Amino acid sequence: MNRVLLTATWNFGRLAVERAFNMLELGASALDALETGINAVEMDESVQSVGYGGLPNRAGYVELDAAIMDARGHRSGAVAALRGFRRPISVARRVMEVLPHALLVGEGAAEFAREQGFEEEETLSPEASEQWLQWRETQAPPADVEDSHDTVGMIIWTPDTIVVGCSTSGLKWKYPGRVGDSPIVGAGLYADEEVGAAVATGNGDEISRVALCSRVVFLMERGMSAQEACDEAIRYLMRKRTDASGTPPHAAVLAVRADGNFGVSASYAKFPYALHDGQSLTMGEREALEPE
Ligand code: ASP
């Protein structure tokens, strides 16, 4: 196959990258491959932070966020706080393809999904429901708020295409209507045909506050390598948002420059990601960036 690079967040990124790579080998477009890869994680019930099987908000409803961006033509589509549909990345893609809008939320997003023929389904899995019922007894905040979420984010690069997408159920027990970074262009993902793309995971409230992915792409535009840009953007987040106890927000970012140069950075230890260079798939583990 021609030169290609695929990368995705977390251990479940392996599934997304494997599926996407298979699609590319069959001749699919990068967008189709990206959607299929992310769908695989959305439909995996054992992943409790993405799609079906994701943990619900405090009211017991699973509200899903997703976005997709095609660097060519600078097109994007996103949905947020979507209830009742298991594959929000596919709805986000449809927003990109048929609407003039960049983001639909809540009931409007669900109405659009219905109108487009997506099947309305139960999104709360029995296991997620069980965990929510237990949580409801105490209503305790997650013991470690930083460990209560994870987004599947993926970038596919070829010499003439860059596509990026992400999908998540967000922070568990979140306030109804809470929207994280994932469906926000510039925060959870960003792509520019001439520069490259970035995708983030971690504490979405904090990632949004610093528009993390647009910063990564901007830094690459100013001449940095993907690695330098990821490190610098994560340092910026740590500088701006480390709390009084000295703990930086959890965040990790993957980036690919328009020439195929790859970078990854994280504010905390052992961030796993999948990387496929067209020959083989490897799982990497990024150590925490040292504060300045
Ligand atoms: N960024 C996502 C959110 O806050 C969750 C994650 O990536 O861990 O909604």
PDB file of C-alpha atoms and ligand atoms in Angstrom:
ATOM      1  CA  MET A   1       0.000   0.000   0.000  1.00  0.00           C
ATOM      2  CA  ASN A   2       1.080   3.604  -0.559  1.00  0.00           C
ATOM      3  CA  ARG A   3       2.490   5.499   2.371  1.00  0.00           C
ATOM      4  CA  VAL A   4       0.030   5.681   5.218  1.00  0.00           C
ATOM      5  CA  LEU A   5       0.018   6.390   8.937  1.00  0.00           C
ATOM      6  CA  LEU A   6      -2.766   5.611  11.380  1.00  0.00           C
ATOM      7  CA  THR A   7      -2.756   6.428  15.061  1.00  0.00           C
ATOM      8  CA  ALA A   8      -5.358   6.180  17.827  1.00  0.00           C
ATOM      9  CA  THR A   9      -5.635   6.801  21.558  1.00  0.00           C
ATOM     10  CA  TRP A  10      -5.563   4.223  24.381  1.00  0.00           C
ATOM     11  CA  ASN A  11      -5.378   0.447  24.294  1.00  0.00           C
ATOM     12  CA  PHE A  12      -8.690   0.262  22.466  1.00  0.00           C
ATOM     13  CA  GLY A  13      -6.968   2.349  19.774  1.00  0.00           C
ATOM     14  CA  ARG A  14      -5.550  -0.965  18.557  1.00  0.00           C
ATOM     15  CA  LEU A  15      -9.029  -2.131  17.557  1.00  0.00           C
ATOM     16  CA  ALA A  16      -9.771   1.167  15.787  1.00  0.00           C
ATOM     17  CA  VAL A  17      -6.471   1.132  13.888  1.00  0.00           C
ATOM     18  CA  GLU A  18      -6.744  -2.549  12.914  1.00  0.00           C
ATOM     19  CA  ARG A  19     -10.242  -2.077  11.527  1.00  0.00           C
ATOM     20  CA  ALA A  20      -9.324   1.126   9.735  1.00  0.00           C
ATOM     21  CA  PHE A  21      -6.200  -0.386   8.214  1.00  0.00           C
ATOM     22  CA  ASN A  22      -8.186  -3.379   6.942  1.00  0.00           C
ATOM     23  CA  MET A  23     -10.585  -0.979   5.255  1.00  0.00           C
ATOM     24  CA  LEU A  24      -7.741   0.931   3.603  1.00  0.00           C
ATOM     25  CA  GLU A  25      -6.291  -2.340   2.328  1.00  0.00           C
ATOM     26  CA  LEU A  26      -9.663  -3.088   0.756  1.00  0.00           C
ATOM     27  CA  GLY A  27      -9.471   0.236  -1.050  1.00  0.00           C
ATOM     28  CA  ALA A  28     -11.771   2.305   1.192  1.00  0.00           C
ATOM     29  CA  SER A  29     -11.355   6.055   1.520  1.00  0.00           C
ATOM     30  CA  ALA A  30      -9.613   7.448   4.595  1.00  0.00           C
ATOM     31  CA  LEU A  31     -12.941   8.832   5.861  1.00  0.00           C
ATOM     32  CA  ASP A  32     -14.671   5.452   5.535  1.00  0.00           C
ATOM     33  CA  ALA A  33     -11.731   3.768   7.252  1.00  0.00           C
ATOM     34  CA  LEU A  34     -11.752   6.292  10.092  1.00  0.00           C
ATOM     35  CA  GLU A  35     -15.494   5.927  10.626  1.00  0.00           C
ATOM     36  CA  THR A  36     -15.312   2.125  10.619  1.00  0.00           C
ATOM     37  CA  GLY A  37     -12.381   2.107  13.038  1.00  0.00           C
ATOM     38  CA  ILE A  38     -14.120   4.391  15.509  1.00  0.00           C
ATOM     39  CA  ASN A  39     -17.431   2.510  15.088  1.00  0.00           C
ATOM     40  CA  ALA A  40     -15.673  -0.666  16.236  1.00  0.00           C
ATOM     41  CA  VAL A  41     -14.843   0.943  19.584  1.00  0.00           C
ATOM     42  CA  GLU A  42     -18.279   2.578  19.855  1.00  0.00           C
ATOM     43  CA  MET A  43     -19.933  -0.822  19.457  1.00  0.00           C
ATOM     44  CA  ASP A  44     -17.597  -2.598  21.886  1.00  0.00           C
ATOM     45  CA  GLU A  45     -19.737  -2.905  24.995  1.00  0.00           C
ATOM     46  CA  SER A  46     -16.706  -3.532  27.190  1.00  0.00           C
ATOM     47  CA  VAL A  47     -15.367  -0.019  26.542  1.00  0.00           C
ATOM     48  CA  GLN A  48     -17.086   2.065  29.203  1.00  0.00           C
ATOM     49  CA  SER A  49     -16.142   5.476  27.873  1.00  0.00           C
ATOM     50  CA  VAL A  50     -17.216   5.352  24.225  1.00  0.00           C
ATOM     51  CA  GLY A  51     -20.524   4.652  22.453  1.00  0.00           C
ATOM     52  CA  TYR A  52     -22.644   1.696  23.577  1.00  0.00           C
ATOM     53  CA  GLY A  53     -21.457   0.561  27.004  1.00  0.00           C
ATOM     54  CA  GLY A  54     -20.349   4.085  27.955  1.00  0.00           C
ATOM     55  CA  LEU A  55     -21.159   5.154  31.507  1.00  0.00           C
ATOM     56  CA  PRO A  56     -24.119   7.536  31.845  1.00  0.00           C
ATOM     57  CA  ASN A  57     -24.477  11.025  33.242  1.00  0.00           C
ATOM     58  CA  ARG A  58     -25.724  11.607  36.793  1.00  0.00           C
ATOM     59  CA  ALA A  59     -29.333  11.295  35.623  1.00  0.00           C
ATOM     60  CA  GLY A  60     -28.638   7.835  34.188  1.00  0.00           C
ATOM     61  CA  TYR A  61     -28.623   8.811  30.502  1.00  0.00           C
ATOM     62  CA  VAL A  62     -25.723   8.047  28.186  1.00  0.00           C
ATOM     63  CA  GLU A  63     -24.885  11.279  26.368  1.00  0.00           C
ATOM     64  CA  LEU A  64     -22.374  10.884  23.561  1.00  0.00           C
ATOM     65  CA  ASP A  65     -20.009  13.394  21.940  1.00  0.00           C
ATOM     66  CA  ALA A  66     -18.202  12.893  18.619  1.00  0.00           C
ATOM     67  CA  ALA A  67     -16.612  14.868  15.815  1.00  0.00           C
ATOM     68  CA  ILE A  68     -14.949  14.291  12.501  1.00  0.00           C
ATOM     69  CA  MET A  69     -12.775  16.556  10.400  1.00  0.00           C
ATOM     70  CA  ASP A  70     -11.489  16.244   6.856  1.00  0.00           C
ATOM     71  CA  ALA A  71      -8.462  18.451   6.349  1.00  0.00           C
ATOM     72  CA  ARG A  72      -9.164  18.617   2.645  1.00  0.00           C
ATOM     73  CA  GLY A  73     -11.615  21.466   2.275  1.00  0.00           C
ATOM     74  CA  HIS A  74     -11.449  22.079   6.033  1.00  0.00           C
ATOM     75  CA  ARG A  75     -14.763  20.324   6.598  1.00  0.00           C
ATOM     76  CA  SER A  76     -16.100  19.175   9.950  1.00  0.00           C
ATOM     77  CA  GLY A  77     -19.215  17.831  11.663  1.00  0.00           C
ATOM     78  CA  ALA A  78     -20.007  17.047  15.276  1.00  0.00           C
ATOM     79  CA  VAL A  79     -22.696  15.958  17.702  1.00  0.00           C
ATOM     80  CA  ALA A  80     -22.826  16.514  21.433  1.00  0.00           C
ATOM     81  CA  ALA A  81     -24.955  15.172  24.277  1.00  0.00           C
ATOM     82  CA  LEU A  82     -26.550  12.788  21.777  1.00  0.00           C
ATOM     83  CA  ARG A  83     -28.884  10.224  23.340  1.00  0.00           C
ATOM     84  CA  GLY A  84     -30.173   7.005  21.806  1.00  0.00           C
ATOM     85  CA  PHE A  85     -27.659   6.349  19.022  1.00  0.00           C
ATOM     86  CA  ARG A  86     -24.721   4.017  19.411  1.00  0.00           C
ATOM     87  CA  ARG A  87     -22.471   5.333  16.640  1.00  0.00           C
ATOM     88  CA  PRO A  88     -22.213   9.092  17.119  1.00  0.00           C
ATOM     89  CA  ILE A  89     -19.162   9.382  14.812  1.00  0.00           C
ATOM     90  CA  SER A  90     -21.393   8.303  11.925  1.00  0.00           C
ATOM     91  CA  VAL A  91     -23.976  10.945  12.814  1.00  0.00           C
ATOM     92  CA  ALA A  92     -21.175  13.531  13.061  1.00  0.00           C
ATOM     93  CA  ARG A  93     -19.982  12.536   9.604  1.00  0.00           C
ATOM     94  CA  ARG A  94     -23.485  12.988   8.258  1.00  0.00           C
ATOM     95  CA  VAL A  95     -23.633  16.477   9.837  1.00  0.00           C
ATOM     96  CA  MET A  96     -20.427  17.269   7.950  1.00  0.00           C
ATOM     97  CA  GLU A  97     -21.754  15.917   4.696  1.00  0.00           C
ATOM     98  CA  VAL A  98     -25.332  17.169   4.558  1.00  0.00           C
ATOM     99  CA  LEU A  99     -25.666  20.226   6.776  1.00  0.00           C
ATOM    100  CA  PRO A 100     -24.124  23.682   6.675  1.00  0.00           C
ATOM    101  CA  HIS A 101     -23.626  23.403  10.454  1.00  0.00           C
ATOM    102  CA  ALA A 102     -20.579  22.292  12.422  1.00  0.00           C
ATOM    103  CA  LEU A 103     -22.261  20.997  15.605  1.00  0.00           C
ATOM    104  CA  LEU A 104     -25.676  19.705  16.665  1.00  0.00           C
ATOM    105  CA  VAL A 105     -26.528  19.044  20.310  1.00  0.00           C
ATOM    106  CA  GLY A 106     -29.061  17.089  22.327  1.00  0.00           C
ATOM    107  CA  GLU A 107     -32.539  16.590  20.929  1.00  0.00           C
ATOM    108  CA  GLY A 108     -31.682  18.435  17.696  1.00  0.00           C
ATOM    109  CA  ALA A 109     -28.838  15.999  17.070  1.00  0.00           C
ATOM    110  CA  ALA A 110     -31.140  13.045  17.789  1.00  0.00           C
ATOM    111  CA  GLU A 111     -33.827  14.409  15.468  1.00  0.00           C
ATOM    112  CA  PHE A 112     -31.256  14.774  12.702  1.00  0.00           C
ATOM    113  CA  ALA A 113     -29.986  11.218  13.294  1.00  0.00           C
ATOM    114  CA  ARG A 114     -33.568   9.878  13.040  1.00  0.00           C
ATOM    115  CA  GLU A 115     -34.198  11.887   9.922  1.00  0.00           C
ATOM    116  CA  GLN A 116     -31.053  10.443   8.366  1.00  0.00           C
ATOM    117  CA  GLY A 117     -32.262   6.907   9.046  1.00  0.00           C
ATOM    118  CA  PHE A 118     -29.993   5.978  11.941  1.00  0.00           C
ATOM    119  CA  GLU A 119     -31.554   3.364  14.164  1.00  0.00           C
ATOM    120  CA  GLU A 120     -32.538   4.510  17.639  1.00  0.00           C
ATOM    121  CA  GLU A 121     -31.223   2.004  20.178  1.00  0.00           C
ATOM    122  CA  GLU A 122     -30.599   1.503  23.872  1.00  0.00           C
ATOM    123  CA  THR A 123     -27.205   3.010  24.664  1.00  0.00           C
ATOM    124  CA  LEU A 124     -27.091   2.079  28.352  1.00  0.00           C
ATOM    125  CA  SER A 125     -25.569  -1.383  28.682  1.00  0.00           C
ATOM    126  CA  PRO A 126     -26.644  -3.671  31.574  1.00  0.00           C
ATOM    127  CA  GLU A 127     -23.170  -3.317  33.130  1.00  0.00           C
ATOM    128  CA  ALA A 128     -23.182   0.494  32.868  1.00  0.00           C
ATOM    129  CA  SER A 129     -26.689   0.577  34.314  1.00  0.00           C
ATOM    130  CA  GLU A 130     -25.560  -1.574  37.246  1.00  0.00           C
ATOM    131  CA  GLN A 131     -22.640   0.742  37.977  1.00  0.00           C
ATOM    132  CA  TRP A 132     -24.869   3.797  37.790  1.00  0.00           C
ATOM    133  CA  LEU A 133     -27.394   2.252  40.208  1.00  0.00           C
ATOM    134  CA  GLN A 134     -24.569   1.592  42.656  1.00  0.00           C
ATOM    135  CA  TRP A 135     -23.235   5.116  42.255  1.00  0.00           C
ATOM    136  CA  ARG A 136     -26.701   6.565  42.828  1.00  0.00           C
ATOM    137  CA  GLU A 137     -26.732   5.113  46.341  1.00  0.00           C
ATOM    138  CA  THR A 138     -23.888   7.348  47.445  1.00  0.00           C
ATOM    139  CA  GLN A 139     -23.676   9.898  44.623  1.00  0.00           C
ATOM    140  CA  ALA A 140     -19.998  10.101  45.497  1.00  0.00           C
ATOM    141  CA  PRO A 141     -17.840  11.936  42.969  1.00  0.00           C
ATOM    142  CA  PRO A 142     -15.603   9.517  41.044  1.00  0.00           C
ATOM    143  CA  ALA A 143     -12.714   8.536  43.340  1.00  0.00           C
ATOM    144  CA  ASP A 144     -10.346   9.681  40.657  1.00  0.00           C
ATOM    145  CA  VAL A 145     -12.024  12.059  38.281  1.00  0.00           C
ATOM    146  CA  GLU A 146      -9.076  11.695  35.914  1.00  0.00           C
ATOM    147  CA  ASP A 147      -9.704   7.983  35.531  1.00  0.00           C
ATOM    148  CA  SER A 148     -13.393   8.203  34.772  1.00  0.00           C
ATOM    149  CA  HIS A 149     -13.334   8.870  31.039  1.00  0.00           C
ATOM    150  CA  ASP A 150     -11.375   8.158  27.812  1.00  0.00           C
ATOM    151  CA  THR A 151     -11.942   9.100  24.196  1.00  0.00           C
ATOM    152  CA  VAL A 152     -11.174   7.127  21.085  1.00  0.00           C
ATOM    153  CA  GLY A 153      -9.395   9.623  18.848  1.00  0.00           C
ATOM    154  CA  MET A 154      -7.858   8.669  15.535  1.00  0.00           C
ATOM    155  CA  ILE A 155      -5.859  10.312  12.760  1.00  0.00           C
ATOM    156  CA  ILE A 156      -5.343   8.779   9.331  1.00  0.00           C
ATOM    157  CA  TRP A 157      -2.684  10.317   7.130  1.00  0.00           C
ATOM    158  CA  THR A 158      -1.742   9.605   3.539  1.00  0.00           C
ATOM    159  CA  PRO A 159       0.379  11.869   1.337  1.00  0.00           C
ATOM    160  CA  ASP A 160      -2.795  13.548   0.070  1.00  0.00           C
ATOM    161  CA  THR A 161      -5.330  13.109   2.883  1.00  0.00           C
ATOM    162  CA  ILE A 162      -5.589  13.825   6.580  1.00  0.00           C
ATOM    163  CA  VAL A 163      -8.720  12.904   8.483  1.00  0.00           C
ATOM    164  CA  VAL A 164      -9.284  12.982  12.225  1.00  0.00           C
ATOM    165  CA  GLY A 165     -12.178  11.924  14.440  1.00  0.00           C
ATOM    166  CA  CYS A 166     -13.071  11.225  18.029  1.00  0.00           C
ATOM    167  CA  SER A 167     -15.922   9.757  20.052  1.00  0.00           C
ATOM    168  CA  THR A 168     -16.652   9.520  23.771  1.00  0.00           C
ATOM    169  CA  SER A 169     -19.342   9.203  26.416  1.00  0.00           C
ATOM    170  CA  GLY A 170     -17.350  11.826  28.339  1.00  0.00           C
ATOM    171  CA  LEU A 171     -16.917  12.046  32.047  1.00  0.00           C
ATOM    172  CA  LYS A 172     -18.938   9.474  33.968  1.00  0.00           C
ATOM    173  CA  TRP A 173     -21.734  10.871  36.177  1.00  0.00           C
ATOM    174  CA  LYS A 174     -21.302  14.235  34.429  1.00  0.00           C
ATOM    175  CA  TYR A 175     -23.935  16.918  34.746  1.00  0.00           C
ATOM    176  CA  PRO A 176     -26.641  16.413  32.070  1.00  0.00           C
ATOM    177  CA  GLY A 177     -25.812  18.529  29.044  1.00  0.00           C
ATOM    178  CA  ARG A 178     -22.107  18.686  29.831  1.00  0.00           C
ATOM    179  CA  VAL A 179     -20.129  18.815  26.596  1.00  0.00           C
ATOM    180  CA  GLY A 180     -16.443  17.932  26.640  1.00  0.00           C
ATOM    181  CA  ASP A 181     -13.663  18.802  24.224  1.00  0.00           C
ATOM    182  CA  SER A 182     -14.303  15.970  21.753  1.00  0.00           C
ATOM    183  CA  PRO A 183     -17.026  17.591  19.620  1.00  0.00           C
ATOM    184  CA  ILE A 184     -15.375  21.006  19.700  1.00  0.00           C
ATOM    185  CA  VAL A 185     -13.217  21.839  16.698  1.00  0.00           C
ATOM    186  CA  GLY A 186      -9.954  23.268  17.996  1.00  0.00           C
ATOM    187  CA  ALA A 187     -10.299  21.659  21.426  1.00  0.00           C
ATOM    188  CA  GLY A 188     -10.596  17.872  21.000  1.00  0.00           C
ATOM    189  CA  LEU A 189      -9.480  17.740  17.370  1.00  0.00           C
ATOM    190  CA  TYR A 190      -8.207  19.924  14.586  1.00  0.00           C
ATOM    191  CA  ALA A 191      -6.949  19.463  11.052  1.00  0.00           C
ATOM    192  CA  ASP A 192      -5.461  21.737   8.438  1.00  0.00           C
ATOM    193  CA  GLU A 193      -4.571  20.358   5.034  1.00  0.00           C
ATOM    194  CA  GLU A 194      -1.395  22.405   4.762  1.00  0.00           C
ATOM    195  CA  VAL A 195      -0.188  21.717   8.300  1.00  0.00           C
ATOM    196  CA  GLY A 196      -1.480  18.500   9.862  1.00  0.00           C
ATOM    197  CA  ALA A 197      -3.911  17.213  12.454  1.00  0.00           C
ATOM    198  CA  ALA A 198      -4.196  16.651  16.192  1.00  0.00           C
ATOM    199  CA  VAL A 199      -6.589  14.772  18.462  1.00  0.00           C
ATOM    200  CA  ALA A 200      -6.839  14.844  22.248  1.00  0.00           C
ATOM    201  CA  THR A 201      -8.048  12.787  25.162  1.00  0.00           C
ATOM    202  CA  GLY A 202      -8.220  13.491  28.878  1.00  0.00           C
ATOM    203  CA  ASN A 203     -10.027  16.015  31.008  1.00  0.00           C
ATOM    204  CA  GLY A 204     -12.192  17.646  28.362  1.00  0.00           C
ATOM    205  CA  ASP A 205     -13.154  20.648  30.434  1.00  0.00           C
ATOM    206  CA  GLU A 206      -9.487  21.547  30.786  1.00  0.00           C
ATOM    207  CA  ILE A 207      -8.595  20.653  27.187  1.00  0.00           C
ATOM    208  CA  SER A 208     -11.379  22.970  25.994  1.00  0.00           C
ATOM    209  CA  ARG A 209     -10.146  25.804  28.177  1.00  0.00           C
ATOM    210  CA  VAL A 210      -6.844  25.926  26.286  1.00  0.00           C
ATOM    211  CA  ALA A 211      -8.143  24.926  22.796  1.00  0.00           C
ATOM    212  CA  LEU A 212      -5.451  22.253  22.876  1.00  0.00           C
ATOM    213  CA  CYS A 213      -5.593  20.795  19.362  1.00  0.00           C
ATOM    214  CA  SER A 214      -5.702  24.099  17.532  1.00  0.00           C
ATOM    215  CA  ARG A 215      -2.584  25.064  19.505  1.00  0.00           C
ATOM    216  CA  VAL A 216      -0.776  21.896  18.394  1.00  0.00           C
ATOM    217  CA  VAL A 217      -1.595  22.556  14.752  1.00  0.00           C
ATOM    218  CA  PHE A 218      -0.696  26.236  15.082  1.00  0.00           C
ATOM    219  CA  LEU A 219       2.695  25.313  16.550  1.00  0.00           C
ATOM    220  CA  MET A 220       3.352  22.895  13.684  1.00  0.00           C
ATOM    221  CA  GLU A 221       2.424  25.684  11.293  1.00  0.00           C
ATOM    222  CA  ARG A 222       5.074  27.831  12.940  1.00  0.00           C
ATOM    223  CA  GLY A 223       7.685  25.212  12.102  1.00  0.00           C
ATOM    224  CA  MET A 224       7.732  22.774  15.009  1.00  0.00           C
ATOM    225  CA  SER A 225       7.890  19.011  14.539  1.00  0.00           C
ATOM    226  CA  ALA A 226       4.758  17.134  15.594  1.00  0.00           C
ATOM    227  CA  GLN A 227       6.562  16.004  18.757  1.00  0.00           C
ATOM    228  CA  GLU A 228       7.710  19.513  19.682  1.00  0.00           C
ATOM    229  CA  ALA A 229       4.225  20.905  19.058  1.00  0.00           C
ATOM    230  CA  CYS A 230       2.536  18.228  21.210  1.00  0.00           C
ATOM    231  CA  ASP A 231       5.031  18.789  24.040  1.00  0.00           C
ATOM    232  CA  GLU A 232       4.688  22.553  23.881  1.00  0.00           C
ATOM    233  CA  ALA A 233       0.868  22.445  23.855  1.00  0.00           C
ATOM    234  CA  ILE A 234       0.760  20.049  26.829  1.00  0.00           C
ATOM    235  CA  ARG A 235       3.250  22.288  28.669  1.00  0.00           C
ATOM    236  CA  TYR A 236       0.965  25.245  28.003  1.00  0.00           C
ATOM    237  CA  LEU A 237      -1.992  23.348  29.515  1.00  0.00           C
ATOM    238  CA  MET A 238       0.124  22.412  32.541  1.00  0.00           C
ATOM    239  CA  ARG A 239       1.259  26.010  32.936  1.00  0.00           C
ATOM    240  CA  LYS A 240      -2.257  27.406  32.766  1.00  0.00           C
ATOM    241  CA  ARG A 241      -4.275  24.779  34.607  1.00  0.00           C
ATOM    242  CA  THR A 242      -2.180  22.931  37.205  1.00  0.00           C
ATOM    243  CA  ASP A 243      -4.166  23.074  40.446  1.00  0.00           C
ATOM    244  CA  ALA A 244      -3.102  24.404  43.827  1.00  0.00           C
ATOM    245  CA  SER A 245      -1.847  20.963  44.906  1.00  0.00           C
ATOM    246  CA  GLY A 246       0.506  20.903  41.906  1.00  0.00           C
ATOM    247  CA  THR A 247      -1.486  18.337  39.938  1.00  0.00           C
ATOM    248  CA  PRO A 248      -1.789  19.093  36.216  1.00  0.00           C
ATOM    249  CA  PRO A 249      -4.981  18.113  34.383  1.00  0.00           C
ATOM    250  CA  HIS A 250      -4.843  14.771  32.614  1.00  0.00           C
ATOM    251  CA  ALA A 251      -4.475  15.267  28.882  1.00  0.00           C
ATOM    252  CA  ALA A 252      -2.767  13.540  25.995  1.00  0.00           C
ATOM    253  CA  VAL A 253      -2.508  14.506  22.364  1.00  0.00           C
ATOM    254  CA  LEU A 254      -1.529  12.765  19.124  1.00  0.00           C
ATOM    255  CA  ALA A 255      -0.487  14.712  16.036  1.00  0.00           C
ATOM    256  CA  VAL A 256       0.563  14.048  12.460  1.00  0.00           C
ATOM    257  CA  ARG A 257       2.083  16.755  10.297  1.00  0.00           C
ATOM    258  CA  ALA A 258       1.178  17.121   6.622  1.00  0.00           C
ATOM    259  CA  ASP A 259       4.485  15.419   5.725  1.00  0.00           C
ATOM    260  CA  GLY A 260       3.671  12.379   7.895  1.00  0.00           C
ATOM    261  CA  ASN A 261       5.823  13.369  10.886  1.00  0.00           C
ATOM    262  CA  PHE A 262       4.242  11.955  14.104  1.00  0.00           C
ATOM    263  CA  GLY A 263       4.145  13.180  17.699  1.00  0.00           C
ATOM    264  CA  VAL A 264       2.527  12.262  21.022  1.00  0.00           C
ATOM    265  CA  SER A 265       2.595  13.881  24.420  1.00  0.00           C
ATOM    266  CA  ALA A 266       0.828  13.454  27.749  1.00  0.00           C
ATOM    267  CA  SER A 267       0.638  15.237  31.077  1.00  0.00           C
ATOM    268  CA  TYR A 268       0.604  11.946  32.980  1.00  0.00           C
ATOM    269  CA  ALA A 269       2.413   8.632  32.948  1.00  0.00           C
ATOM    270  CA  LYS A 270       1.888   5.703  30.632  1.00  0.00           C
ATOM    271  CA  PHE A 271      -0.502   7.002  28.028  1.00  0.00           C
ATOM    272  CA  PRO A 272      -1.006   4.106  25.568  1.00  0.00           C
ATOM    273  CA  TYR A 273      -1.619   4.642  21.871  1.00  0.00           C
ATOM    274  CA  ALA A 274      -1.641   2.626  18.672  1.00  0.00           C
ATOM    275  CA  LEU A 275       0.485   3.478  15.643  1.00  0.00           C
ATOM    276  CA  HIS A 276       0.425   1.807  12.227  1.00  0.00           C
ATOM    277  CA  ASP A 277       2.973   2.855   9.626  1.00  0.00           C
ATOM    278  CA  GLY A 278       1.526   0.810   6.790  1.00  0.00           C
ATOM    279  CA  GLN A 279       3.805  -2.136   7.590  1.00  0.00           C
ATOM    280  CA  SER A 280       3.014  -2.998  11.174  1.00  0.00           C
ATOM    281  CA  LEU A 281       0.985  -1.905  14.156  1.00  0.00           C
ATOM    282  CA  THR A 282       2.787  -1.067  17.381  1.00  0.00           C
ATOM    283  CA  MET A 283       1.445  -0.046  20.770  1.00  0.00           C
ATOM    284  CA  GLY A 284       3.366   2.862  22.272  1.00  0.00           C
ATOM    285  CA  GLU A 285       3.351   4.158  25.807  1.00  0.00           C
ATOM    286  CA  ARG A 286       4.099   7.797  26.425  1.00  0.00           C
ATOM    287  CA  GLU A 287       5.664   8.906  29.714  1.00  0.00           C
ATOM    288  CA  ALA A 288       4.456  12.059  31.445  1.00  0.00           C
ATOM    289  CA  LEU A 289       5.957  15.304  30.294  1.00  0.00           C
ATOM    290  CA  GLU A 290       8.011  16.924  33.056  1.00  0.00           C
ATOM    291  CA  PRO A 291       6.599  20.234  34.234  1.00  0.00           C
ATOM    292  CA  GLU A 292       8.837  23.195  33.334  1.00  0.00           C
TER     293      GLU A 292
HETATM  294  N1  ASP B   1     -12.022  14.221  26.700  1.00  0.00           N
HETATM  295  C1  ASP B   1     -13.170  13.437  27.070  1.00  0.00           C
HETATM  296  C2  ASP B   1     -14.142  14.299  27.818  1.00  0.00           C
HETATM  297  O1  ASP B   1     -13.761  14.970  28.757  1.00  0.00           O
HETATM  298  C3  ASP B   1     -12.850  12.240  27.875  1.00  0.00           C
HETATM  299  C4  ASP B   1     -11.479  11.638  27.689  1.00  0.00           C
HETATM  300  O2  ASP B   1     -10.899  11.736  26.641  1.00  0.00           O
HETATM  301  O3  ASP B   1     -10.939  11.029  28.620  1.00  0.00           O
HETATM  302  O4  ASP B   1     -15.298  14.252  27.516  1.00  0.00           O
END
